[in-house]
Tab-separated table of C-alpha atoms in Angstrom:
chain	number	residue	atom	x	y	z
A	1	MET	CA	47.536	43.276	168.602
A	2	LEU	CA	45.820	40.996	165.900
A	3	THR	CA	43.935	37.626	166.094
A	4	ILE	CA	45.819	34.591	164.241
A	5	ASN	CA	42.064	34.932	161.520
A	6	GLU	CA	42.943	37.828	160.562
A	7	ASP	CA	46.907	36.924	160.713
A	8	ASP	CA	45.902	34.932	157.752
A	9	ASP	CA	43.169	36.815	156.548
A	10	LYS	CA	46.578	38.877	155.751
A	11	ALA	CA	48.703	36.433	153.939
A	12	ALA	CA	45.740	35.259	152.281
A	13	ASP	CA	45.226	38.773	150.705
A	14	ALA	CA	48.669	38.845	150.241
A	15	HIS	CA	49.065	35.563	147.817
A	16	ALA	CA	45.837	36.888	146.246
A	17	LEU	CA	47.536	40.198	145.278
A	18	VAL	CA	51.546	37.882	143.916
A	19	ALA	CA	48.764	36.143	142.012
A	20	ILE	CA	47.346	39.181	140.756
A	21	LEU	CA	50.047	39.906	139.885
A	22	ARG	CA	51.806	37.369	138.348
A	23	ASP	CA	48.729	36.617	135.690
A	24	GLU	CA	49.076	40.280	135.239
A	25	ASN	CA	53.347	40.490	134.196
A	26	VAL	CA	52.309	37.162	131.993
A	27	ARG	CA	49.783	38.853	130.547
A	28	LEU	CA	51.539	41.662	129.814
A	29	LYS	CA	54.474	39.384	128.912
A	30	GLN	CA	52.150	38.113	126.261
A	31	ALA	CA	50.851	40.757	124.534
A	32	LEU	CA	55.038	41.622	124.822
A	33	ALA	CA	55.842	38.818	123.025
A	34	ALA	CA	53.248	39.455	119.699
A	35	ILE	CA	54.102	43.391	119.753
A	36	GLN	CA	58.203	41.540	119.592
A	37	ALA	CA	57.148	39.580	116.847
A	38	ASN	CA	55.455	43.314	114.798
A	39	LEU	CA	58.822	45.080	114.854
A	40	ALA	CA	60.820	41.885	114.241
A	41	LYS	CA	59.324	41.668	111.310
A	42	SER	CA	59.748	44.982	110.613
A	43	VAL	CA	63.037	44.842	110.989
A	44	GLU	CA	63.605	42.553	108.209
A	45	LEU	CA	60.913	43.868	105.870
A	46	ASN	CA	63.037	46.919	105.862
A	47	THR	CA	66.801	45.295	106.149
A	48	VAL	CA	65.081	43.336	102.768
A	49	ASN	CA	63.987	46.744	100.861
A	50	VAL	CA	67.056	47.961	102.408
A	51	GLU	CA	68.841	45.835	100.371
A	52	ASN	CA	65.615	46.796	96.814
A	53	CYS	CA	67.618	49.765	97.677
A	54	GLN	CA	71.252	49.114	97.381
A	55	GLU	CA	70.658	47.157	94.807
A	56	ILE	CA	68.582	49.912	92.609
A	57	GLU	CA	72.151	51.639	93.431
A	58	SER	CA	74.066	48.796	91.854
A	59	ASN	CA	71.993	49.488	88.549
A	60	CYS	CA	71.650	52.882	88.289
A	61	THR	CA	75.563	52.942	88.463
A	62	GLU	CA	76.392	50.732	86.442
A	63	LEU	CA	73.515	51.764	83.521
A	64	ALA	CA	74.934	55.734	84.342
A	65	GLU	CA	78.628	54.509	83.327
A	66	ASP	CA	77.651	52.830	80.145
A	67	SER	CA	75.355	55.770	79.782
A	68	ASP	CA	78.295	58.236	80.223
A	69	ALA	CA	80.432	54.864	77.090
A	70	ILE	CA	77.748	56.054	75.295
A	71	ASP	CA	77.850	59.454	75.352
A	72	ARG	CA	81.658	59.333	74.651
A	73	ASP	CA	80.934	57.410	72.065
A	74	THR	CA	78.707	59.738	70.859
A	75	ASN	CA	80.492	62.776	71.134
A	76	ALA	CA	83.682	61.042	68.499
A	77	PHE	CA	81.930	60.072	66.514
A	78	SER	CA	79.882	63.148	66.280
A	79	GLU	CA	83.532	64.261	65.637
A	80	ALA	CA	84.335	62.336	63.634
A	81	VAL	CA	81.107	62.867	61.591
A	82	ALA	CA	82.445	67.192	60.959
A	83	GLU	CA	85.989	65.986	59.946
A	84	ILE	CA	84.359	63.995	57.282
A	85	ARG	CA	82.606	66.507	56.633
A	86	SER	CA	84.897	69.278	56.041
A	87	VAL	CA	86.812	67.221	53.463
A	88	VAL	CA	84.304	66.396	52.131
A	89	GLU	CA	82.725	70.276	51.781
A	90	ALA	CA	86.804	71.326	51.296
A	91	ASN	CA	86.812	68.283	48.001
A	92	ASP	CA	83.072	70.265	46.534
A	93	GLU	CA	85.365	73.240	46.458
A	94	GLN	CA	88.424	71.974	44.358
A	95	LEU	CA	86.095	70.252	42.209
A	96	LYS	CA	84.150	73.952	42.226
A	97	THR	CA	87.734	75.016	40.532
A	98	MET	CA	87.875	72.305	38.481
A	99	THR	CA	85.272	72.091	36.789
A	100	SER	CA	85.640	76.801	36.076
A	101	PHE	CA	88.643	75.136	35.207
A	102	VAL	CA	87.526	72.636	33.049
A	103	THR	CA	84.761	75.548	31.431
A	104	PHE	CA	87.226	78.051	30.572
A	105	ILE	CA	89.005	75.456	28.628
A	106	THR	CA	86.640	74.512	26.705
A	107	GLU	CA	85.841	77.612	25.930
A	108	ILE	CA	89.803	77.376	24.614
A	109	ALA	CA	89.496	74.334	23.158
A	110	SER	CA	85.886	76.267	20.969
A	111	GLN	CA	88.233	79.444	20.398
A	112	THR	CA	91.050	77.345	19.275
A	113	LYS	CA	88.340	75.149	16.487
A	114	LEU	CA	86.982	78.580	15.766
A	115	LEU	CA	90.970	79.909	14.914
A	116	ALA	CA	91.797	76.904	12.671
A	117	LEU	CA	88.524	77.039	10.305
A	118	ASN	CA	88.930	80.779	9.488
A	119	ALA	CA	92.332	79.424	9.213
A	120	THR	CA	91.057	76.545	7.209
A	121	ILE	CA	89.397	78.900	4.914
A	122	GLU	CA	92.232	81.339	4.880
A	123	ALA	CA	94.447	78.406	3.195
A	124	ALA	CA	91.675	77.666	1.152
A	125	ARG	CA	91.612	80.981	-1.269
A	126	ALA	CA	96.298	81.710	-0.843
A	127	GLY	CA	95.371	78.128	-3.074
A	128	GLU	CA	97.608	75.507	-3.209
A	129	ALA	CA	101.112	78.195	-1.771
A	130	GLY	CA	99.131	78.099	1.389
A	131	ALA	CA	98.329	74.208	1.460
A	132	GLY	CA	100.582	73.517	4.025
A	133	PHE	CA	99.195	76.085	6.478
A	134	SER	CA	96.043	74.020	5.383
A	135	VAL	CA	97.836	70.994	6.665
A	136	VAL	CA	98.636	72.418	9.898
A	137	ALA	CA	94.559	74.037	11.621
A	138	GLN	CA	93.275	70.881	10.497
A	139	GLU	CA	95.256	70.100	12.798
A	140	VAL	CA	95.645	72.147	15.123
A	141	LYS	CA	91.704	71.810	14.423
A	142	ASN	CA	91.161	67.754	15.195
A	143	LEU	CA	92.957	68.206	18.046
A	144	SER	CA	90.934	70.393	19.471
A	145	THR	CA	88.107	68.460	18.360
A	146	GLU	CA	89.923	65.958	20.264
A	147	THR	CA	90.665	68.531	23.495
A	148	GLN	CA	86.694	69.051	23.923
A	149	SER	CA	85.896	65.740	23.678
A	150	ALA	CA	88.155	65.520	27.238
A	151	VAL	CA	87.504	68.034	28.148
A	152	GLU	CA	83.322	66.847	27.780
A	153	LYS	CA	84.231	63.082	29.507
A	154	ILE	CA	86.398	64.879	32.326
A	155	ARG	CA	83.045	67.362	32.826
A	156	ARG	CA	81.141	64.248	32.918
A	157	SER	CA	83.061	63.074	35.478
A	158	ILE	CA	83.414	66.172	37.345
A	159	GLU	CA	79.832	65.783	37.418
A	160	THR	CA	79.033	62.481	38.817
A	161	ILE	CA	81.530	63.100	41.402
A	162	THR	CA	80.314	66.188	42.141
A	163	GLU	CA	76.145	64.973	42.686
A	164	ASN	CA	78.120	61.961	44.601
A	165	SER	CA	79.519	63.956	47.560
A	166	SER	CA	77.482	66.481	48.128
A	167	THR	CA	75.373	63.553	48.924
A	168	VAL	CA	76.935	62.235	50.912
A	169	SER	CA	78.829	65.855	52.537
A	170	GLN	CA	74.452	65.495	52.933
A	171	ARG	CA	74.666	61.859	54.034
A	172	MET	CA	77.203	63.365	56.372
A	173	ARG	CA	75.373	66.083	58.268
A	174	ASP	CA	72.803	64.198	58.393
A	175	LEU	CA	74.586	61.563	60.031
A	176	ASP	CA	75.486	65.272	62.712
A	177	ASP	CA	73.146	66.071	63.877
A	178	ARG	CA	71.938	62.676	64.572
A	179	GLY	CA	74.460	62.112	66.755
A	180	ASN	CA	73.061	65.666	68.237
A	181	GLU	CA	69.962	63.679	68.466
A	182	ILE	CA	71.894	60.585	70.551
A	183	SER	CA	73.639	63.214	72.494
A	184	GLN	CA	70.729	65.216	74.147
A	185	THR	CA	68.929	61.312	74.656
A	186	VAL	CA	71.880	60.214	75.902
A	187	THR	CA	71.736	63.353	78.020
A	188	ALA	CA	68.636	63.687	79.315
A	189	LEU	CA	69.350	59.724	80.461
A	190	ASN	CA	71.976	60.594	82.533
A	191	THR	CA	70.178	63.367	83.872
A	192	LYS	CA	66.566	61.087	84.528
A	193	VAL	CA	69.682	57.947	85.775
A	194	GLN	CA	71.281	60.561	87.979
A	195	ASN	CA	67.604	62.012	89.794
A	196	THR	CA	66.724	58.023	90.683
A	197	ARG	CA	69.880	57.852	91.792
A	198	ALA	CA	69.274	60.228	94.040
A	199	MET	CA	66.650	59.511	95.116
A	200	ASN	CA	66.577	55.888	95.371
A	201	ALA	CA	69.807	57.481	97.790
A	202	LYS	CA	67.381	59.186	99.749
A	203	SER	CA	64.750	56.492	100.300
A	204	THR	CA	67.368	54.468	101.293
A	205	ARG	CA	68.874	56.118	103.788
A	206	GLN	CA	65.049	57.445	105.601
A	207	ILE	CA	64.473	53.347	105.541
A	208	VAL	CA	67.710	53.109	106.823
A	209	GLY	CA	66.390	55.061	109.240
A	210	ALA	CA	63.412	53.922	109.928
A	211	ASN	CA	64.247	50.523	110.582
A	212	ASP	CA	67.357	52.149	113.011
A	213	THR	CA	64.073	53.413	114.843
A	214	VAL	CA	62.451	50.758	114.425
A	215	PHE	CA	65.287	48.677	115.597
A	216	MET	CA	66.630	50.943	118.705
A	217	SER	CA	62.453	50.380	119.730
A	218	LEU	CA	62.622	46.197	119.344
A	219	ALA	CA	65.813	47.232	121.496
A	220	LYS	CA	64.068	48.805	124.308
A	221	LEU	CA	60.938	46.548	124.222
A	222	ASP	CA	63.378	43.782	124.369
A	223	HIS	CA	64.726	45.065	127.955
A	224	VAL	CA	60.703	45.412	128.975
A	225	VAL	CA	60.372	41.812	128.591
A	226	TRP	CA	63.970	40.885	129.508
A	227	LYS	CA	62.604	42.516	133.186
A	228	VAL	CA	59.069	41.548	133.193
A	229	ASN	CA	60.863	37.949	132.703
A	230	THR	CA	62.912	38.246	135.753
A	231	TYR	CA	60.335	39.728	137.913
A	232	LEU	CA	58.222	36.742	137.412
A	233	SER	CA	60.918	34.407	138.840
A	234	VAL	CA	61.115	36.812	141.585
A	235	ILE	CA	57.874	36.180	141.955
A	236	ASP	CA	58.096	32.675	141.946
A	237	GLY	CA	60.251	32.073	143.062
A	238	GLN	CA	62.953	30.805	140.534
A	239	PRO	CA	64.598	31.119	137.183
A	240	ALA	CA	60.919	32.124	134.662
A	241	PHE	CA	63.716	31.417	131.530
A	242	ASP	CA	66.653	30.780	129.925
A	243	TYR	CA	69.404	33.003	131.026
A	244	VAL	CA	71.604	33.799	128.041
A	245	ASP	CA	73.717	36.882	128.719
A	246	HIS	CA	74.753	39.568	126.804
A	247	HIS	CA	76.517	39.134	124.173
A	248	ASN	CA	74.101	36.218	122.972
A	249	CYS	CA	70.997	38.274	122.694
A	250	ARG	CA	69.284	40.138	120.608
A	251	LEU	CA	70.659	43.686	120.925
A	252	GLY	CA	74.494	42.366	121.733
A	253	LYS	CA	74.550	40.358	118.904
A	254	TRP	CA	73.574	43.560	116.779
A	255	TYR	CA	76.213	45.830	118.485
A	256	GLU	CA	78.448	43.365	118.556
A	257	GLY	CA	78.734	42.004	114.907
A	258	GLY	CA	75.100	43.413	112.973
A	259	ASP	CA	73.389	45.813	111.523
A	260	GLY	CA	74.834	48.177	114.530
A	261	LYS	CA	77.911	47.474	114.049
A	262	ARG	CA	77.713	48.852	110.150
A	263	SER	CA	75.502	51.671	110.642
A	264	PHE	CA	76.680	52.995	113.825
A	265	ALA	CA	80.156	51.932	114.442
A	266	GLU	CA	82.086	55.739	114.428
A	267	VAL	CA	78.957	57.156	116.196
A	268	PRO	CA	79.950	58.232	119.796
A	269	SER	CA	77.304	56.919	122.251
A	270	PHE	CA	77.764	53.334	120.322
A	271	GLN	CA	81.026	52.563	122.389
A	272	GLY	CA	78.669	52.894	125.513
A	273	LEU	CA	76.140	50.849	125.475
A	274	GLU	CA	77.601	47.315	126.402
A	275	SER	CA	78.786	48.731	129.721
A	276	PRO	CA	75.013	49.306	131.011
A	277	HIS	CA	73.756	46.391	128.868
A	278	ALA	CA	75.864	43.540	130.370
A	279	LEU	CA	74.844	45.109	133.743
A	280	VAL	CA	71.042	44.524	132.740
A	281	HIS	CA	71.785	41.325	132.292
A	282	GLN	CA	74.570	40.701	135.425
A	283	ALA	CA	71.471	41.721	137.319
A	284	THR	CA	69.947	39.176	136.021
A	285	SER	CA	72.254	36.548	136.140
A	286	GLU	CA	72.969	37.423	139.931
A	287	ILE	CA	68.736	37.504	140.572
A	288	PHE	CA	69.192	34.032	139.576
A	289	ALA	CA	71.707	32.657	141.397
A	290	LEU	CA	69.874	33.853	144.604
A	291	LEU	CA	67.099	32.629	144.010
A	292	ASP	CA	68.312	29.545	142.856
A	293	SER	CA	70.672	29.501	146.540
A	294	ASP	CA	66.244	30.199	147.704
A	295	VAL	CA	67.739	33.510	149.358
A	296	SER	CA	63.765	35.097	150.175
A	297	PRO	CA	62.540	36.571	147.087
A	298	ALA	CA	61.710	39.104	149.999
A	299	ASP	CA	65.817	39.395	151.148
A	300	PRO	CA	67.123	42.836	150.356
A	301	THR	CA	70.031	41.254	147.808
A	302	VAL	CA	66.887	40.669	145.293
A	303	ARG	CA	66.008	44.053	145.440
A	304	SER	CA	69.287	45.296	144.965
A	305	SER	CA	69.810	43.509	141.478
A	306	ILE	CA	66.668	45.095	140.784
A	307	GLU	CA	67.341	47.704	141.943
A	308	GLU	CA	70.737	47.591	138.994
A	309	MET	CA	69.616	45.804	136.477
A	310	GLU	CA	66.663	48.539	136.494
A	311	ARG	CA	69.094	51.638	137.197
A	312	GLY	CA	71.728	49.611	133.900
A	313	SER	CA	67.948	49.102	131.736
A	314	ASP	CA	67.546	53.284	132.224
A	315	GLU	CA	70.622	53.366	130.470
A	316	VAL	CA	70.970	51.640	127.854
A	317	PHE	CA	67.175	53.217	126.391
A	318	ASP	CA	69.450	56.794	127.028
A	319	ARG	CA	71.651	54.533	124.909
A	320	LEU	CA	69.581	54.700	122.418
A	321	ASP	CA	68.567	57.418	122.050
A	322	ARG	CA	71.831	59.359	122.237
A	323	ILE	CA	72.802	56.878	119.521
A	324	LEU	CA	69.843	57.952	117.194
A	325	ASN	CA	69.775	61.689	117.171
A	326	GLU	CA	74.120	61.478	116.951
A	327	LYS	CA	73.099	59.328	113.979
A	328	SER	CA	70.199	61.525	112.138
A	329	MET	CA	73.346	64.532	113.404
A	330	SER	CA	75.636	63.664	110.937
A	331	LEU	CA	73.474	63.035	107.449
């Protein structure tokens, strides 16, 4: 049978143990709060990185569209240059034909002039009888001379046109070559842009995946802190923190309208997260109500609510892991 002193000693030991547990929980709470802050900062920075990657994706898309437009314009320009080259080359062939005709006409004019000269000589030998023929021969000679003069002018004009046409043809070839170079450059640029987009998309997925993982860890840590605060409340016999329902905590805001809903709404396990999460908050609310009504922390009803809180928390952890795994499997 215990003496009064022994009872007092055991009570003192129990109070000392409770004090130790309380102090340890306070220190644990402080350490977890520091980790919470670091994780929250990581989520914030990763969110900024995702936004930057999305901006890069937008810029790459615009650049790709501009490059495609330049490529189309360059191809159209090359086709137009090729058509002009064909016309110029056809004109060159026609000019060569005309040059042949001019040469032929020049030869005929020379032969006509020679015949007129011979006719004049023969008319002179014929004397008075060849006088009329001499006049005709002179007219033929004059006409031949004029023809040669006109043909020479045509020849020089054709030569000038041919030179200009050759210059234009060469410039067209240069433009065609330059157009092909530009097209190749634009094609290479398009390839680099597409590669950059692919790498950026991969980086974005990795950052989003890392951010999701960090947030899941933060959500779990929030629940650990929540439970530590709840246990401190039980030890102190009164609420040790301001209660919020499951809609207004970080996790609730995340899955009801934040990044969680945007990223995981289509994941099967996502819809089952709210129920166990609400159970955690509801259990703590019941514990606070019991403490406010002066129920002893050792009362079975308090223990039952604590068990409900732990059960809900375990299911929240399991749901978060399943959500993350299902999302990674779908990528």
